[in-house]
Amino acid sequence: MTDENDKYTKVLFRYHSNVLDEVAVETMWAIKIDEKNGVYKLDSIPFYGPLIATDDEFYAEFDESEQMLTYRETTKHSGNSIVLVSITKEGVDKENIRDEFKSMGCTSEGLNESYFSMEVPVSSDYSMIKKKLDEYEKQGIFEYAEPCLSEKHRNEIKN
């Protein structure tokens, strides 16, 4: 019997974050697809905006200088997108906002009281989600960034 934890591994991502405007290092969980050939599937929601989304497949290898398995390139896009949200208005409950987007099918991970990253599944109608994001931003409640927007979601907001 194989241990459920055996199918997961931590992977280091080092990239330039446009959100932080500096090089960011983030470790995230991945599912081992073909460990021998370095193929993994992201099982985390990125916090700072690498060009990868949950369920994307990627190539990673052990890096001597990092001393751990390290992301090299995305090999297969899932169609999911990542949106980063930073609450700017005092007294706003981040959890209420996360719950609202959850009701639209978007799961998220909170970093602190005013910041969370959100997965937009490929099956979601991004034009409706973007409308809600824009509404909140216009009201001065939060600012958001779209560091990893899938082709499907980009096309939905063009039309």
PDB file of C-alpha atoms in Angstrom:
ATOM      1  CA  MET A   1       0.000   0.000   0.000  1.00  0.00           C
ATOM      2  CA  THR A   2       1.442   3.391  -0.995  1.00  0.00           C
ATOM      3  CA  ASP A   3       1.383   6.291   1.376  1.00  0.00           C
ATOM      4  CA  GLU A   4      -0.831   9.171   0.177  1.00  0.00           C
ATOM      5  CA  ASN A   5       1.970  11.616   1.077  1.00  0.00           C
ATOM      6  CA  ASP A   6       4.302   9.780  -1.313  1.00  0.00           C
ATOM      7  CA  LYS A   7       2.597  11.369  -4.296  1.00  0.00           C
ATOM      8  CA  TYR A   8       3.376  14.927  -3.111  1.00  0.00           C
ATOM      9  CA  THR A   9       6.637  16.845  -2.991  1.00  0.00           C
ATOM     10  CA  LYS A  10       7.748  20.404  -2.233  1.00  0.00           C
ATOM     11  CA  VAL A  11       9.190  22.382  -5.148  1.00  0.00           C
ATOM     12  CA  LEU A  12      11.065  25.669  -5.015  1.00  0.00           C
ATOM     13  CA  PHE A  13      10.073  28.477  -7.396  1.00  0.00           C
ATOM     14  CA  ARG A  14      12.458  31.414  -7.906  1.00  0.00           C
ATOM     15  CA  TYR A  15      11.137  34.156 -10.188  1.00  0.00           C
ATOM     16  CA  HIS A  16      10.766  37.906 -10.626  1.00  0.00           C
ATOM     17  CA  SER A  17       7.495  38.963  -9.015  1.00  0.00           C
ATOM     18  CA  ASN A  18       5.823  41.972 -10.637  1.00  0.00           C
ATOM     19  CA  VAL A  19       3.710  42.241  -7.476  1.00  0.00           C
ATOM     20  CA  LEU A  20       6.745  42.646  -5.209  1.00  0.00           C
ATOM     21  CA  ASP A  21       8.975  44.059  -7.990  1.00  0.00           C
ATOM     22  CA  GLU A  22      11.808  41.815  -6.832  1.00  0.00           C
ATOM     23  CA  VAL A  23      12.981  38.223  -7.067  1.00  0.00           C
ATOM     24  CA  ALA A  24      10.684  36.023  -4.996  1.00  0.00           C
ATOM     25  CA  VAL A  25      11.264  32.540  -3.655  1.00  0.00           C
ATOM     26  CA  GLU A  26       8.273  30.388  -2.887  1.00  0.00           C
ATOM     27  CA  THR A  27       7.977  26.682  -2.090  1.00  0.00           C
ATOM     28  CA  MET A  28       4.775  24.964  -3.156  1.00  0.00           C
ATOM     29  CA  TRP A  29       3.305  21.491  -3.127  1.00  0.00           C
ATOM     30  CA  ALA A  30       3.232  19.475  -6.314  1.00  0.00           C
ATOM     31  CA  ILE A  31       1.917  16.059  -7.320  1.00  0.00           C
ATOM     32  CA  LYS A  32       4.501  13.700  -8.775  1.00  0.00           C
ATOM     33  CA  ILE A  33       3.406  12.833 -12.340  1.00  0.00           C
ATOM     34  CA  ASP A  34       6.630  11.317 -13.717  1.00  0.00           C
ATOM     35  CA  GLU A  35       9.310  11.832 -11.088  1.00  0.00           C
ATOM     36  CA  LYS A  36      12.013  10.077 -13.136  1.00  0.00           C
ATOM     37  CA  ASN A  37      11.577  12.610 -15.971  1.00  0.00           C
ATOM     38  CA  GLY A  38      10.981  15.591 -13.679  1.00  0.00           C
ATOM     39  CA  VAL A  39       7.269  16.085 -14.437  1.00  0.00           C
ATOM     40  CA  TYR A  40       5.048  17.492 -11.679  1.00  0.00           C
ATOM     41  CA  LYS A  41       1.623  19.116 -11.330  1.00  0.00           C
ATOM     42  CA  LEU A  42       1.180  22.204  -9.139  1.00  0.00           C
ATOM     43  CA  ASP A  43      -1.103  21.531  -6.158  1.00  0.00           C
ATOM     44  CA  SER A  44      -0.827  24.963  -4.505  1.00  0.00           C
ATOM     45  CA  ILE A  45      -2.056  28.488  -5.196  1.00  0.00           C
ATOM     46  CA  PRO A  46       0.961  30.774  -5.799  1.00  0.00           C
ATOM     47  CA  PHE A  47       1.198  33.901  -3.612  1.00  0.00           C
ATOM     48  CA  TYR A  48       3.416  36.304  -5.530  1.00  0.00           C
ATOM     49  CA  GLY A  49       2.733  35.729  -9.189  1.00  0.00           C
ATOM     50  CA  PRO A  50       4.937  33.257 -11.002  1.00  0.00           C
ATOM     51  CA  LEU A  51       3.651  32.400 -14.454  1.00  0.00           C
ATOM     52  CA  ILE A  52       2.067  29.167 -13.307  1.00  0.00           C
ATOM     53  CA  ALA A  53      -1.376  28.198 -12.024  1.00  0.00           C
ATOM     54  CA  THR A  54      -2.813  25.363  -9.965  1.00  0.00           C
ATOM     55  CA  ASP A  55      -2.914  22.064 -11.928  1.00  0.00           C
ATOM     56  CA  ASP A  56      -0.342  23.231 -14.510  1.00  0.00           C
ATOM     57  CA  GLU A  57       2.271  20.592 -15.264  1.00  0.00           C
ATOM     58  CA  PHE A  58       5.934  21.597 -15.125  1.00  0.00           C
ATOM     59  CA  TYR A  59       9.489  20.364 -15.313  1.00  0.00           C
ATOM     60  CA  ALA A  60      11.632  20.516 -12.161  1.00  0.00           C
ATOM     61  CA  GLU A  61      15.041  19.149 -11.228  1.00  0.00           C
ATOM     62  CA  PHE A  62      17.265  19.044  -8.172  1.00  0.00           C
ATOM     63  CA  ASP A  63      19.282  22.251  -7.980  1.00  0.00           C
ATOM     64  CA  GLU A  64      22.650  21.989  -6.210  1.00  0.00           C
ATOM     65  CA  SER A  65      22.774  25.662  -5.183  1.00  0.00           C
ATOM     66  CA  GLU A  66      19.189  25.626  -3.857  1.00  0.00           C
ATOM     67  CA  GLN A  67      19.618  22.131  -2.369  1.00  0.00           C
ATOM     68  CA  MET A  68      16.089  21.154  -3.386  1.00  0.00           C
ATOM     69  CA  LEU A  69      13.804  20.286  -6.273  1.00  0.00           C
ATOM     70  CA  THR A  70      13.471  23.484  -8.322  1.00  0.00           C
ATOM     71  CA  TYR A  71      10.972  24.613 -10.978  1.00  0.00           C
ATOM     72  CA  ARG A  72      12.416  25.084 -14.470  1.00  0.00           C
ATOM     73  CA  GLU A  73       9.499  25.533 -16.897  1.00  0.00           C
ATOM     74  CA  THR A  74       5.775  25.022 -17.355  1.00  0.00           C
ATOM     75  CA  THR A  75       5.107  22.220 -19.826  1.00  0.00           C
ATOM     76  CA  LYS A  76       1.283  21.989 -19.875  1.00  0.00           C
ATOM     77  CA  HIS A  77      -1.213  24.689 -18.931  1.00  0.00           C
ATOM     78  CA  SER A  78      -4.386  23.651 -17.100  1.00  0.00           C
ATOM     79  CA  GLY A  79      -6.415  26.683 -18.200  1.00  0.00           C
ATOM     80  CA  ASN A  80      -6.745  27.820 -14.581  1.00  0.00           C
ATOM     81  CA  SER A  81      -5.791  31.386 -13.670  1.00  0.00           C
ATOM     82  CA  ILE A  82      -4.371  33.088 -10.570  1.00  0.00           C
ATOM     83  CA  VAL A  83      -5.538  36.453  -9.223  1.00  0.00           C
ATOM     84  CA  LEU A  84      -3.796  38.244  -6.332  1.00  0.00           C
ATOM     85  CA  VAL A  85      -5.854  40.496  -4.061  1.00  0.00           C
ATOM     86  CA  SER A  86      -4.599  43.133  -1.630  1.00  0.00           C
ATOM     87  CA  ILE A  87      -7.234  44.742   0.596  1.00  0.00           C
ATOM     88  CA  THR A  88      -6.601  48.482   0.918  1.00  0.00           C
ATOM     89  CA  LYS A  89      -9.619  49.655   2.922  1.00  0.00           C
ATOM     90  CA  GLU A  90      -9.496  49.561   6.725  1.00  0.00           C
ATOM     91  CA  GLY A  91     -12.013  47.363   8.522  1.00  0.00           C
ATOM     92  CA  VAL A  92     -12.813  45.097   5.570  1.00  0.00           C
ATOM     93  CA  ASP A  93     -13.053  41.407   6.477  1.00  0.00           C
ATOM     94  CA  LYS A  94     -10.917  39.467   4.017  1.00  0.00           C
ATOM     95  CA  GLU A  95     -12.797  36.242   4.806  1.00  0.00           C
ATOM     96  CA  ASN A  96     -16.127  37.706   3.639  1.00  0.00           C
ATOM     97  CA  ILE A  97     -14.551  38.621   0.305  1.00  0.00           C
ATOM     98  CA  ARG A  98     -12.900  35.207  -0.027  1.00  0.00           C
ATOM     99  CA  ASP A  99     -16.279  33.563   0.709  1.00  0.00           C
ATOM    100  CA  GLU A 100     -17.965  35.641  -1.978  1.00  0.00           C
ATOM    101  CA  PHE A 101     -15.458  34.514  -4.597  1.00  0.00           C
ATOM    102  CA  LYS A 102     -15.664  30.948  -3.275  1.00  0.00           C
ATOM    103  CA  SER A 103     -19.397  31.027  -4.064  1.00  0.00           C
ATOM    104  CA  MET A 104     -18.297  31.841  -7.656  1.00  0.00           C
ATOM    105  CA  GLY A 105     -16.091  28.723  -7.711  1.00  0.00           C
ATOM    106  CA  CYS A 106     -12.758  30.341  -6.790  1.00  0.00           C
ATOM    107  CA  THR A 107     -10.689  28.846  -3.982  1.00  0.00           C
ATOM    108  CA  SER A 108      -8.066  30.984  -2.303  1.00  0.00           C
ATOM    109  CA  GLU A 109      -5.205  31.004   0.185  1.00  0.00           C
ATOM    110  CA  GLY A 110      -4.794  33.842   2.663  1.00  0.00           C
ATOM    111  CA  LEU A 111      -1.342  35.157   3.506  1.00  0.00           C
ATOM    112  CA  ASN A 112      -2.263  37.720   6.150  1.00  0.00           C
ATOM    113  CA  GLU A 113      -5.257  39.920   7.071  1.00  0.00           C
ATOM    114  CA  SER A 114      -5.140  41.888   3.846  1.00  0.00           C
ATOM    115  CA  TYR A 115      -3.705  39.632   1.127  1.00  0.00           C
ATOM    116  CA  PHE A 116      -4.829  36.459  -0.610  1.00  0.00           C
ATOM    117  CA  SER A 117      -4.211  34.585  -3.827  1.00  0.00           C
ATOM    118  CA  MET A 118      -7.119  33.053  -5.682  1.00  0.00           C
ATOM    119  CA  GLU A 119      -7.450  30.245  -8.184  1.00  0.00           C
ATOM    120  CA  VAL A 120      -9.930  30.802 -11.009  1.00  0.00           C
ATOM    121  CA  PRO A 121     -10.788  27.352 -12.424  1.00  0.00           C
ATOM    122  CA  VAL A 122     -10.793  26.844 -16.184  1.00  0.00           C
ATOM    123  CA  SER A 123     -14.537  26.058 -15.941  1.00  0.00           C
ATOM    124  CA  SER A 124     -15.328  29.521 -14.510  1.00  0.00           C
ATOM    125  CA  ASP A 125     -16.728  32.414 -16.517  1.00  0.00           C
ATOM    126  CA  TYR A 126     -13.985  34.926 -15.836  1.00  0.00           C
ATOM    127  CA  SER A 127     -15.967  37.884 -17.199  1.00  0.00           C
ATOM    128  CA  MET A 128     -18.348  37.614 -14.194  1.00  0.00           C
ATOM    129  CA  ILE A 129     -15.464  37.277 -11.724  1.00  0.00           C
ATOM    130  CA  LYS A 130     -13.602  40.214 -13.295  1.00  0.00           C
ATOM    131  CA  LYS A 131     -16.747  42.335 -13.067  1.00  0.00           C
ATOM    132  CA  LYS A 132     -16.850  41.684  -9.300  1.00  0.00           C
ATOM    133  CA  LEU A 133     -13.093  42.336  -8.952  1.00  0.00           C
ATOM    134  CA  ASP A 134     -13.440  45.645 -10.823  1.00  0.00           C
ATOM    135  CA  GLU A 135     -16.430  46.620  -8.658  1.00  0.00           C
ATOM    136  CA  TYR A 136     -14.433  46.137  -5.440  1.00  0.00           C
ATOM    137  CA  GLU A 137     -11.427  47.944  -6.879  1.00  0.00           C
ATOM    138  CA  LYS A 138     -13.569  50.900  -8.010  1.00  0.00           C
ATOM    139  CA  GLN A 139     -15.024  51.135  -4.471  1.00  0.00           C
ATOM    140  CA  GLY A 140     -11.484  51.370  -3.052  1.00  0.00           C
ATOM    141  CA  ILE A 141     -11.860  48.092  -1.116  1.00  0.00           C
ATOM    142  CA  PHE A 142      -8.925  46.310  -2.746  1.00  0.00           C
ATOM    143  CA  GLU A 143      -6.464  46.244  -5.603  1.00  0.00           C
ATOM    144  CA  TYR A 144      -5.842  43.121  -7.641  1.00  0.00           C
ATOM    145  CA  ALA A 145      -3.351  41.710 -10.125  1.00  0.00           C
ATOM    146  CA  GLU A 146      -3.699  38.981 -12.752  1.00  0.00           C
ATOM    147  CA  PRO A 147      -0.175  37.503 -12.927  1.00  0.00           C
ATOM    148  CA  CYS A 148      -1.263  34.246 -14.568  1.00  0.00           C
ATOM    149  CA  LEU A 149      -4.363  34.601 -16.721  1.00  0.00           C
ATOM    150  CA  SER A 150      -5.116  31.624 -18.971  1.00  0.00           C
ATOM    151  CA  GLU A 151      -5.826  32.089 -22.659  1.00  0.00           C
ATOM    152  CA  LYS A 152      -9.457  31.032 -22.081  1.00  0.00           C
ATOM    153  CA  HIS A 153      -9.967  33.665 -19.374  1.00  0.00           C
ATOM    154  CA  ARG A 154      -8.178  36.374 -21.417  1.00  0.00           C
ATOM    155  CA  ASN A 155     -10.535  35.665 -24.321  1.00  0.00           C
ATOM    156  CA  GLU A 156     -13.625  35.869 -22.073  1.00  0.00           C
ATOM    157  CA  ILE A 157     -12.812  39.454 -21.080  1.00  0.00           C
ATOM    158  CA  LYS A 158     -11.969  40.555 -24.646  1.00  0.00           C
ATOM    159  CA  ASN A 159     -15.436  39.707 -25.916  1.00  0.00           C
TER     160      ASN A 159
END
